[in-house]
GROMACS .gro file of C-alpha atoms in nm:
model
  414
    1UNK     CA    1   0.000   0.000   0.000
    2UNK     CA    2   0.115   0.374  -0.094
    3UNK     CA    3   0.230   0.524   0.207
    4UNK     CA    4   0.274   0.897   0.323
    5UNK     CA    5   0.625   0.969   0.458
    6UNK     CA    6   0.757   1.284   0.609
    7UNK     CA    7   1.116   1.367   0.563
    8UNK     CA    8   1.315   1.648   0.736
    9UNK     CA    9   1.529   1.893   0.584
   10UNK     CA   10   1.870   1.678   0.445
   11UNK     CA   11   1.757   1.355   0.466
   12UNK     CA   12   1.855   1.127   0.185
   13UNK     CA   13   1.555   0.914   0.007
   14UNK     CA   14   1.784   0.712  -0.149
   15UNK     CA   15   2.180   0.718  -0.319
   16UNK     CA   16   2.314   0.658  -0.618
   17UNK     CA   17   2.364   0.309  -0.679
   18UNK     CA   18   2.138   0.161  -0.443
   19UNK     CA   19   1.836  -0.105  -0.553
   20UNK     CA   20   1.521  -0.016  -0.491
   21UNK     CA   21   1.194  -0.092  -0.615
   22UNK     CA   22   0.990   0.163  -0.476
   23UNK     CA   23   0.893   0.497  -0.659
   24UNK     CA   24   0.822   0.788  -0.469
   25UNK     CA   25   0.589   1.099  -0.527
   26UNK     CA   26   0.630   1.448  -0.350
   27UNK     CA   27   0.356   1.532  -0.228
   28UNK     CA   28   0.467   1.874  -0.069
   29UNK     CA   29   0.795   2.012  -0.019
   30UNK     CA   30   1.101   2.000  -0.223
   31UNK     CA   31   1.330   1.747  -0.359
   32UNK     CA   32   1.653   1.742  -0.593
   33UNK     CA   33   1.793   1.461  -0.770
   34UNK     CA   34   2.152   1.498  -0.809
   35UNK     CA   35   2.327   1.284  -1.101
   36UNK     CA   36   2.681   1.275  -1.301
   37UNK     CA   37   2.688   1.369  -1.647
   38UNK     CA   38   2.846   1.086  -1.783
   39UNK     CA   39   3.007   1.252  -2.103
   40UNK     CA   40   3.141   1.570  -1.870
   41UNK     CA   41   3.179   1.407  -1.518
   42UNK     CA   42   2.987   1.747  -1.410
   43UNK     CA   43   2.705   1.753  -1.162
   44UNK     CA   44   2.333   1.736  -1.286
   45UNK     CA   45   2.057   1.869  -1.047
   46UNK     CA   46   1.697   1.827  -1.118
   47UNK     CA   47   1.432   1.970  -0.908
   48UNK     CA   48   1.077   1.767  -0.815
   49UNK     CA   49   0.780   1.974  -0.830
   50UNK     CA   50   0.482   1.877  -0.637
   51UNK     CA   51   0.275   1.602  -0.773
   52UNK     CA   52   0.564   1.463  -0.974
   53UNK     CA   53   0.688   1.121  -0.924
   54UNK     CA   54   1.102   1.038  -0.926
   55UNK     CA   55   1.239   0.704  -0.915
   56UNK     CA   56   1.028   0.542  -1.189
   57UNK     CA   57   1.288   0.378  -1.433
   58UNK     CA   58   1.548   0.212  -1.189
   59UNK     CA   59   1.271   0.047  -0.966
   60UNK     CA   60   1.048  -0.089  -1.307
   61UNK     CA   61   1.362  -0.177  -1.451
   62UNK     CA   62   1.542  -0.301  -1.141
   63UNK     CA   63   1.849  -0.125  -1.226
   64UNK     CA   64   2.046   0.039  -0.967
   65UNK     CA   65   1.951   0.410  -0.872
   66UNK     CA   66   2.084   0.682  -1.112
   67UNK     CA   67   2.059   0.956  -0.882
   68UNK     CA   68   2.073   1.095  -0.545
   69UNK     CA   69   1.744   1.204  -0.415
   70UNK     CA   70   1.771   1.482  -0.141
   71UNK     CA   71   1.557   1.670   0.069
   72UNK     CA   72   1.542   2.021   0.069
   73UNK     CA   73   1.282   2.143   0.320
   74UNK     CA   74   1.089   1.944   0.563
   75UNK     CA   75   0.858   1.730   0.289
   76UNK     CA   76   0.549   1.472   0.237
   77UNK     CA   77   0.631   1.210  -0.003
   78UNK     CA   78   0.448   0.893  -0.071
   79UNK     CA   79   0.612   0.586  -0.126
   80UNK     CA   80   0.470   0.286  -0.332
   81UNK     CA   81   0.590  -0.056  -0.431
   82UNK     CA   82   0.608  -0.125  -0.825
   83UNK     CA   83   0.319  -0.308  -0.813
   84UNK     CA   84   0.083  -0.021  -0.689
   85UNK     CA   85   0.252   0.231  -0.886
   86UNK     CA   86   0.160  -0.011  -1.187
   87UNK     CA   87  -0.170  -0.026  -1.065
   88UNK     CA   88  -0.224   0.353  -1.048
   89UNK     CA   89   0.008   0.412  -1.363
   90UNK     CA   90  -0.284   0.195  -1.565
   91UNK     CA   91  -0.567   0.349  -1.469
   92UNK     CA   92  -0.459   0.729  -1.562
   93UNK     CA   93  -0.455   0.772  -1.933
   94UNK     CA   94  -0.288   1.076  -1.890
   95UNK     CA   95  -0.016   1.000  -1.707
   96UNK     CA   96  -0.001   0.678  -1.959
   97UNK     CA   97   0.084   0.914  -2.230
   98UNK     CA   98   0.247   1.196  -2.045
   99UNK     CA   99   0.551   0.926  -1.887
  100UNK     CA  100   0.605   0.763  -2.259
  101UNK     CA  101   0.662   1.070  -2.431
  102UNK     CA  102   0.899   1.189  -2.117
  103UNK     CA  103   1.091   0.880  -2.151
  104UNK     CA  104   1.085   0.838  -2.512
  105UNK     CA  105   1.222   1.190  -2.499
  106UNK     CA  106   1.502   1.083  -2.285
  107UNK     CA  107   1.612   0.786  -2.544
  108UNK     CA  108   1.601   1.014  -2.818
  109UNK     CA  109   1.850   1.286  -2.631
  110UNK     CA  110   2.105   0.983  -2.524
  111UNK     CA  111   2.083   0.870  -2.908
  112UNK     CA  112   2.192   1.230  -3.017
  113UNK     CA  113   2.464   1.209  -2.764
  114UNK     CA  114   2.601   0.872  -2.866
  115UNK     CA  115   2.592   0.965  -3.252
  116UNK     CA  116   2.775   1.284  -3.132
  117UNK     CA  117   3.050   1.085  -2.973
  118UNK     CA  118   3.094   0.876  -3.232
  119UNK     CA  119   3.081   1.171  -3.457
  120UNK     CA  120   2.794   1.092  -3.679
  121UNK     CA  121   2.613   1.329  -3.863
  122UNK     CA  122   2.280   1.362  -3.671
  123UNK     CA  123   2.154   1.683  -3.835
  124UNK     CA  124   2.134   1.488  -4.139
  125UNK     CA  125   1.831   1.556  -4.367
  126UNK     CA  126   1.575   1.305  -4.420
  127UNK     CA  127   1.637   1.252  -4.800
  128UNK     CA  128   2.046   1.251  -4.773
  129UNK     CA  129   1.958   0.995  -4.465
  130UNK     CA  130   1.801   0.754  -4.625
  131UNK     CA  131   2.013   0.778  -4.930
  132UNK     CA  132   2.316   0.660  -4.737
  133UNK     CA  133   2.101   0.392  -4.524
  134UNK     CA  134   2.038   0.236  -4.873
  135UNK     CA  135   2.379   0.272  -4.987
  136UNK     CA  136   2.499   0.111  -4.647
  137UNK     CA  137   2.294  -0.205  -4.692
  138UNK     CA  138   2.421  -0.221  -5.052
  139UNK     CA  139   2.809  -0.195  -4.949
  140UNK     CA  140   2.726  -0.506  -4.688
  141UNK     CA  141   2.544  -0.740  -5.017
  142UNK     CA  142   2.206  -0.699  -4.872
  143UNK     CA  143   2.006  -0.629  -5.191
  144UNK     CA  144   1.729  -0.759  -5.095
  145UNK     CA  145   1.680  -0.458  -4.766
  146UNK     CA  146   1.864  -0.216  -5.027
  147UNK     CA  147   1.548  -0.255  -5.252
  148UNK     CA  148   1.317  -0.174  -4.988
  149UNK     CA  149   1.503   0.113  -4.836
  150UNK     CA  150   1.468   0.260  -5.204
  151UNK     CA  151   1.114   0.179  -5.281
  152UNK     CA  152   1.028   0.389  -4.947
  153UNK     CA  153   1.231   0.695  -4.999
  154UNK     CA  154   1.034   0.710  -5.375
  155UNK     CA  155   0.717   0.700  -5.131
  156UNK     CA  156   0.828   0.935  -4.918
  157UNK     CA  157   1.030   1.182  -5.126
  158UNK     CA  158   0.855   1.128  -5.509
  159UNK     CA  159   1.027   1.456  -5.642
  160UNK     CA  160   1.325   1.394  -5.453
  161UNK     CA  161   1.649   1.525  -5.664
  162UNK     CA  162   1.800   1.213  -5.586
  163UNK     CA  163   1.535   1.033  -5.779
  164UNK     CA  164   1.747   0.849  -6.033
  165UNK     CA  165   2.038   0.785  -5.827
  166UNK     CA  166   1.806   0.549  -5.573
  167UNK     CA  167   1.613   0.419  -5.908
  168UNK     CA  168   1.915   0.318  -6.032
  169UNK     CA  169   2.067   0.169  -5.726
  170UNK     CA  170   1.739  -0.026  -5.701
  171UNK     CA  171   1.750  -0.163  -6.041
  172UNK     CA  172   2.127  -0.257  -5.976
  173UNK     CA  173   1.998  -0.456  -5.614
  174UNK     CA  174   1.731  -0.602  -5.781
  175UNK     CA  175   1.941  -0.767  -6.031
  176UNK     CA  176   2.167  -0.869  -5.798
  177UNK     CA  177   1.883  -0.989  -5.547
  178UNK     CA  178   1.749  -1.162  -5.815
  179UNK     CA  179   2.051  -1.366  -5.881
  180UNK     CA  180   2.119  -1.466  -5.598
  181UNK     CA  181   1.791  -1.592  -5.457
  182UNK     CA  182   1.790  -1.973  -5.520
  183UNK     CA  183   1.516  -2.250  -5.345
  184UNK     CA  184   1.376  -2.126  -5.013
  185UNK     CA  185   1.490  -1.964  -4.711
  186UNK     CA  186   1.495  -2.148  -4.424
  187UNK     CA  187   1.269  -2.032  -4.125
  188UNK     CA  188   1.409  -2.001  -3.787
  189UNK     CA  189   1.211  -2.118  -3.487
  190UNK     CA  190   1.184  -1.887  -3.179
  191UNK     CA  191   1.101  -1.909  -2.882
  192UNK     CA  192   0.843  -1.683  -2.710
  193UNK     CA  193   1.020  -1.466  -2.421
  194UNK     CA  194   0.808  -1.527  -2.095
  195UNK     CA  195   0.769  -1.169  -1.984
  196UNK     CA  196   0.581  -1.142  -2.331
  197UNK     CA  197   0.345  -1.429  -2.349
  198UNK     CA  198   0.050  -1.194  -2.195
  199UNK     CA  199   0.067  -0.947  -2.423
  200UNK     CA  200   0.056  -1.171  -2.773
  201UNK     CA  201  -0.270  -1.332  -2.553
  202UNK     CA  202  -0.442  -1.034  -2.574
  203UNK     CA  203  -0.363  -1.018  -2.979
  204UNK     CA  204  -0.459  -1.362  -3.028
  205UNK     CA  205  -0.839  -1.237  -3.064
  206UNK     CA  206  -0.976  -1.253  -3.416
  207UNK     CA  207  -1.067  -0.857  -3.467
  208UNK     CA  208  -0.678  -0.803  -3.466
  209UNK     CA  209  -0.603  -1.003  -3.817
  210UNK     CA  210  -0.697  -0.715  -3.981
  211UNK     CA  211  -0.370  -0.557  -3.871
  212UNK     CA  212  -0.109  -0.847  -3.919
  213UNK     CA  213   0.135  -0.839  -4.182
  214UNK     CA  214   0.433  -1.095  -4.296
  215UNK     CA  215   0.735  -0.977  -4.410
  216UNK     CA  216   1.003  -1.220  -4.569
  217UNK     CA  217   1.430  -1.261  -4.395
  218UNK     CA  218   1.597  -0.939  -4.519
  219UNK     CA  219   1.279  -0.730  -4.563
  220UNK     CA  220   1.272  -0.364  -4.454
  221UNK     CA  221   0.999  -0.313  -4.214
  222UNK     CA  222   1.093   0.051  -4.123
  223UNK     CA  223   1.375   0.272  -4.242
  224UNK     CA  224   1.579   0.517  -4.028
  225UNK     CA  225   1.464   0.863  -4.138
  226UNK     CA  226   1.125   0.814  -4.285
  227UNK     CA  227   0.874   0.965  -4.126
  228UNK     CA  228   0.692   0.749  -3.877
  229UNK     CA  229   0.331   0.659  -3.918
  230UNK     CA  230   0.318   0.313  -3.772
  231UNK     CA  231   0.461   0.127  -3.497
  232UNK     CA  232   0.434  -0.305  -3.472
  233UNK     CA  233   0.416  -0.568  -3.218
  234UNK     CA  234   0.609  -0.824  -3.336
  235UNK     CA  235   0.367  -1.175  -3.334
  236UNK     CA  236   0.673  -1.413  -3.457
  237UNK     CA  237   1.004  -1.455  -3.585
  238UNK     CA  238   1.307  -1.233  -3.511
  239UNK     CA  239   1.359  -0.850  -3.572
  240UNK     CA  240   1.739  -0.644  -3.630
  241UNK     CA  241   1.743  -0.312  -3.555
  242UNK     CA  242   2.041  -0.097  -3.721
  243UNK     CA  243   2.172   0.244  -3.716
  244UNK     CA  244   2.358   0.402  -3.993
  245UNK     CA  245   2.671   0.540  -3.825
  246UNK     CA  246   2.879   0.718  -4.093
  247UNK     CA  247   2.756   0.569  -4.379
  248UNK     CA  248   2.820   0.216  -4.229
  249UNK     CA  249   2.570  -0.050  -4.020
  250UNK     CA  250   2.557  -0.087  -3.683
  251UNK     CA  251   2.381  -0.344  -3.504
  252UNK     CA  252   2.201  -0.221  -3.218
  253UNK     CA  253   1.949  -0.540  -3.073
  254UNK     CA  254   1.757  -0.788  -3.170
  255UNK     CA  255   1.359  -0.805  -3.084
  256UNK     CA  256   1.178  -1.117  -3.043
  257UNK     CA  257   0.817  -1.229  -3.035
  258UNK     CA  258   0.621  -0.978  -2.783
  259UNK     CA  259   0.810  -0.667  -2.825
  260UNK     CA  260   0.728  -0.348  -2.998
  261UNK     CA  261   0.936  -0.112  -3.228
  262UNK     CA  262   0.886   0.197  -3.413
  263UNK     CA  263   0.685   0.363  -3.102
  264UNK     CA  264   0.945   0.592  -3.050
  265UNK     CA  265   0.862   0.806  -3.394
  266UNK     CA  266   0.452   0.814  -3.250
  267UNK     CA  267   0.538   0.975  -2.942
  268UNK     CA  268   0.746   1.270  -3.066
  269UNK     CA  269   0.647   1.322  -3.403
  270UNK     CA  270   1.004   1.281  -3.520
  271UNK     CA  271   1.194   1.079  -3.804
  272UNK     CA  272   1.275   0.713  -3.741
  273UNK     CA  273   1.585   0.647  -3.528
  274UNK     CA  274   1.653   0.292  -3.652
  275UNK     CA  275   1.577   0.062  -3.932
  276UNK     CA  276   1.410  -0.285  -3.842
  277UNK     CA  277   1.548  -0.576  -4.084
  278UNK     CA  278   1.355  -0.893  -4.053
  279UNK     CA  279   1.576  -1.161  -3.955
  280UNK     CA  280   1.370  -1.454  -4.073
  281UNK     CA  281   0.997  -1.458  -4.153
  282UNK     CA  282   0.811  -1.234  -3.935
  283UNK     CA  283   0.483  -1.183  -3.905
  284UNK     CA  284   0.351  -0.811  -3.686
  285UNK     CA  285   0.040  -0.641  -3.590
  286UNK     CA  286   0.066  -0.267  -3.759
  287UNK     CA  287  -0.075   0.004  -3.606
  288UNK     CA  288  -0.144   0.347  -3.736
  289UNK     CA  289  -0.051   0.652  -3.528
  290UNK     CA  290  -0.396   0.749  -3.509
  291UNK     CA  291  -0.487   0.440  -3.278
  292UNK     CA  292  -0.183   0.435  -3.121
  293UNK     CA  293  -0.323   0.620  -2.825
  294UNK     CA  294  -0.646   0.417  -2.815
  295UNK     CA  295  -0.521   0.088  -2.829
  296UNK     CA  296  -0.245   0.202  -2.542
  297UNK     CA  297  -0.459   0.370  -2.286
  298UNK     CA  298  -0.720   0.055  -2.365
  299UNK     CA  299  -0.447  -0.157  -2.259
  300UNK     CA  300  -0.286  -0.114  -1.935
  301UNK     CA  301  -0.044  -0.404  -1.969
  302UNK     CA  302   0.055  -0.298  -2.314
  303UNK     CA  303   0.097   0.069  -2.167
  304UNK     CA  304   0.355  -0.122  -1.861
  305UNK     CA  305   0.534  -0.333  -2.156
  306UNK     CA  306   0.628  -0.022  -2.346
  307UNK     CA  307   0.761   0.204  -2.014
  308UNK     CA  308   0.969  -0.085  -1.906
  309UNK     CA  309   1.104  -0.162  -2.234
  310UNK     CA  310   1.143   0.195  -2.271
  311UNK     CA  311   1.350   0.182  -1.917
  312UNK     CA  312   1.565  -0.101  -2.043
  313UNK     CA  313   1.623   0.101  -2.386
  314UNK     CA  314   1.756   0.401  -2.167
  315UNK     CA  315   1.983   0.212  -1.911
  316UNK     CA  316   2.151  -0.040  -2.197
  317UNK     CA  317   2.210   0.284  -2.418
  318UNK     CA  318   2.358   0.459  -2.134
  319UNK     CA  319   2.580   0.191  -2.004
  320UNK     CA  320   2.694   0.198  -2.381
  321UNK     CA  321   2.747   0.544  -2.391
  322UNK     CA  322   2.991   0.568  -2.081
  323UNK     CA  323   3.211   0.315  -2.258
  324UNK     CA  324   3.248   0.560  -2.552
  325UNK     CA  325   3.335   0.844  -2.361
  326UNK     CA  326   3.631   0.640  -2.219
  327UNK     CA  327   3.960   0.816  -2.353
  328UNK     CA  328   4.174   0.539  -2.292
  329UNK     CA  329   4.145   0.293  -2.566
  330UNK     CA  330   4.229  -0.013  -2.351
  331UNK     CA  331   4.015   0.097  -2.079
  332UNK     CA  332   3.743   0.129  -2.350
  333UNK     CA  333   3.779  -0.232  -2.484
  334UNK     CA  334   3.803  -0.379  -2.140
  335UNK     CA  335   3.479  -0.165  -2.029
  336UNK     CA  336   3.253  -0.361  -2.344
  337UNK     CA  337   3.398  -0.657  -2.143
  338UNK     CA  338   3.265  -0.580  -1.797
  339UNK     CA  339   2.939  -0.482  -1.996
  340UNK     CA  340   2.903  -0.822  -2.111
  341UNK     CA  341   2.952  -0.995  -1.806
  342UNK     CA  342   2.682  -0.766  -1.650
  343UNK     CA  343   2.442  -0.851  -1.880
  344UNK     CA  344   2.572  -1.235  -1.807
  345UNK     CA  345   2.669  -1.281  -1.495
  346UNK     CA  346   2.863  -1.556  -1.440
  347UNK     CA  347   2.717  -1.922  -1.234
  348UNK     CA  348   3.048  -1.919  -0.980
  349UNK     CA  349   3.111  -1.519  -0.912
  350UNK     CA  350   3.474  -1.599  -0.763
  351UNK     CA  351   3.595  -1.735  -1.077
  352UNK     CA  352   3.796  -1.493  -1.244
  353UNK     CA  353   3.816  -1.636  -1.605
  354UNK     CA  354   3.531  -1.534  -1.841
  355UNK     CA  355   3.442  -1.652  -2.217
  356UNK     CA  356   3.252  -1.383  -2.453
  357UNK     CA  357   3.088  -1.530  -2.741
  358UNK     CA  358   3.235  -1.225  -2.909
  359UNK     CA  359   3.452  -1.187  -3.167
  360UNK     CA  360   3.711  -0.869  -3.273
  361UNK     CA  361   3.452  -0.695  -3.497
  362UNK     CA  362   3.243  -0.703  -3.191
  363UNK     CA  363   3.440  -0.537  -2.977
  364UNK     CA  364   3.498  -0.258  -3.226
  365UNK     CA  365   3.083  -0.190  -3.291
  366UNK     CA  366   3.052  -0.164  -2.932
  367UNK     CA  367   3.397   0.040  -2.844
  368UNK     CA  368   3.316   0.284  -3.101
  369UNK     CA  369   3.624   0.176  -3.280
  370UNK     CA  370   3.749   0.096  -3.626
  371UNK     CA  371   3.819  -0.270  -3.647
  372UNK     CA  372   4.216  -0.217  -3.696
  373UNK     CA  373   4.251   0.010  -3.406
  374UNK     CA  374   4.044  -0.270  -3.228
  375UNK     CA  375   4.314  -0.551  -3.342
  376UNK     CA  376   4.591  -0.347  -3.278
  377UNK     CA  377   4.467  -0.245  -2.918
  378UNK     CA  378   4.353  -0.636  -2.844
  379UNK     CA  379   4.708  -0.731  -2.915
  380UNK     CA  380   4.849  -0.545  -2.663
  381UNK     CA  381   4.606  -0.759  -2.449
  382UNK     CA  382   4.714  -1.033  -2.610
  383UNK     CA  383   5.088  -0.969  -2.539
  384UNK     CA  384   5.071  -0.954  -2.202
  385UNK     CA  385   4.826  -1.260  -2.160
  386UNK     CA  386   4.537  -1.086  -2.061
  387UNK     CA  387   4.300  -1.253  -2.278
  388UNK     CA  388   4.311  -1.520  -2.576
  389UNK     CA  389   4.143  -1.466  -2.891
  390UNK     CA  390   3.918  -1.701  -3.116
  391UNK     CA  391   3.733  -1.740  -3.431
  392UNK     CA  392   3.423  -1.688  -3.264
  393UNK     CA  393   3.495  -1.631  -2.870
  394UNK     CA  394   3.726  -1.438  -2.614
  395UNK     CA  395   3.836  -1.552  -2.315
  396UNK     CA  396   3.948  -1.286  -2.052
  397UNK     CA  397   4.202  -1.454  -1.798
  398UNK     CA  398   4.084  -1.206  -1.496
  399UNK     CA  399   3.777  -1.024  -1.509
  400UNK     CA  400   3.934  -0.830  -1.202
  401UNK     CA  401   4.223  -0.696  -1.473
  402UNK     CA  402   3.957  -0.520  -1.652
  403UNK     CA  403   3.778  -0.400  -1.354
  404UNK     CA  404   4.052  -0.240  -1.234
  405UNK     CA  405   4.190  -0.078  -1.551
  406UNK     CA  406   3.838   0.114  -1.598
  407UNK     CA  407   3.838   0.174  -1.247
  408UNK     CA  408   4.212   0.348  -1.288
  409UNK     CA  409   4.044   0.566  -1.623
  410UNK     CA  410   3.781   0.649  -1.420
  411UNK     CA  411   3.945   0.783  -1.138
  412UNK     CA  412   4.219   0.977  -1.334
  413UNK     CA  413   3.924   1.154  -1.524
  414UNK     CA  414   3.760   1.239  -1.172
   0.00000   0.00000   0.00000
């Protein structure tokens, strides 16, 4: 049950770094949150205004606290478990709507950041955009995605000046598509993640066929840059999403049966940040923008699905975005380590030897690094027998090794 607290002037609701799954809402008084700019190592303070709740993403997403939360005056604050804040969150279409477009908001500034870091052009018009998204899937031999990159920029951008440049490159895939398409594809079984199964229930009904669509491995279900219009829940099979970083592909994740993309461009009206490749045959449910809020606020366990996923989004992309603001190339490469075995932890925690199903390429997409600065700076690892490399796995001797050379970065930057 909710409960009304009072706190006196300087008492701490909670510190950075601690787990918690309660979220909190002032009720009357004042509050700061106090954070570290992870790019400039400066202080961030962020005031709580009456009515507002603070610690929402770390408690759904059972990540550890981002923030310091302070009291300024002698204050009222009421604190809730997850599950009555879920309970409340469902049953107020506004706040529904008002917390996805805040944190959808949020993803989109840490995406700016990270293409900033890695020096991509993110003022890049729409047209130029997708020009070099198409190009980009060309370069790799994916004709087949090339093709439909092209026939949506001719939808979106008919009198486009670039007109018979992407004609012609989709002739060219075409051909090549053509050519090399030979029997069947194979289809890839999946299995359904658990925290999804509820939600594909509730699209099992028969009034949602009208909506599903299949799409075929290599297909282009949504490009970066177009204009969004449509978001999907993905019913089966296997989704990629990629960003064009410098006129090259970048893998970002991979969504599975249950999840939703292409939300992100519904809730602030912007371009698409991603394009979603379909891994093997894939069937979705589309939905238009203009039921998007409808079929949300009519849904309260769809509504939960997309803030936590939207919480997972934002903590994964900022854990990636402190690696690339590492100076120290070594300390970079060992930090993607340490990320890893985060998101695995390992059975026995004392043992200190890890294997990454990762290979050198890898390691460079998620350093931020070109893949012969990568080899070069693995070597040194190498050398001095701090990991061994594989065709298709690295083994880190010490985990500790690693640990303590981002710890060293770290502190020399503080």
């Amino acid at each position: 049950m909710p409960k009304a607290m009072q706190y006196t002037k300087g008492s701490i609701i909670y510190f950075a770094g601690d787990k918690d799954d309660r979220v909190f809402i002032l009720q009357k008084g004042l509050v700061i949150l106090t954070s570290t700019d992870i790019e400039s190592n400066t202080p961030i303070t962020e005031q709580v205004k009456n009515g507002e709740f603070f610690g929402v993403k770390s408690a759904l997403g059972h990540f550890p606290r981002e923030e310091t939360a302070t009291v300024l005056f002698d204050s009222i604050i009421i604190s809730m478990p997850v599950t009555e804040f879920e309970k409340l969150f469902s049953s107020n279409r506004q706040l529904i709507m008002k917390m996805l477009r805040v944190f959808s908001n949020q993803l989109r500034q840490i995406h700016k950041k990270t293409d900033s870091i890695l020096n991509n052009k993110n003022n890049i018009n729409q047209e130029t955009g997708m020009l070099e998204v198409a190009q980009s899937f060309y370069k790799d031999g994916q004709y087949i995605s090339t093709c439909d990159v092209c026939t949506k920029y001719l939808q979106c951008f008919p009198a486009s000046e670039n007109k018979e440049v992407i004609e012609k490159l989709y002739q060219d895939a075409k051909t090549r598509a053509d050519k090399l398409q030979s029997g069947g594809t194979a289809t890839q079984t999946v299995s359904v993640p658990i925290n999804y199964e509820g939600t594909l229930k509730q699209f099992a009904l028969p009034a949602f066929e009208r909506f599903a669509k299949l799409y075929d491995p290599g297909n282009v279900i949504i490009s970066e840059f177009e204009p969004g219009t449509n978001f999907y829940l993905i019913q089966s099979g296997e989704v990629q999403l990629v960003k064009c970083v410098n006129s090259d592909k970048k893998n970002l994740d991979i969504l599975k049966p249950g999840e939703f993309f292409g939300e992100m461009a519904i809730l602030d009206n912007s371009p698409r940040s991603a394009t979603c490749v379909a891994i093997n045959k894939v069937e979705v449910l589309e939905f238009t923008k203009e039921n998007f809020q409808v079929l949300i606020t009519g849904n309260p366990q769809i509504a939960l699905i997309l803030l936590k996923l939207f919480c997972k989004r934002i903590y994964d992309q900022k854990r990636r975005f402190r690696i690339l603001v590492l100076k120290d190339l070594q300390a970079r490469i060992a930090d993607v380590f340490l990320m890893f075995d985060e998101m695995n932890p390992a059975a026995n925690p004392y043992e200190r030897q890890r294997k990454f199903n990762l290979t050198i390429a890898d390691i460079a997409h998620w350093a931020g690094l070109s893949p012969e600065i990568t080899h070069d700076e693995i070597n040194k690892f190498v050398e001095k027998r701090k990991i061994e490399v594989y065709d298709n796995y690295i083994v880190v001797s010490n985990i500790a090794d690693m640990e303590r050379l981002v710890g060293a970065h770290i502190q020399l930057k503080n």
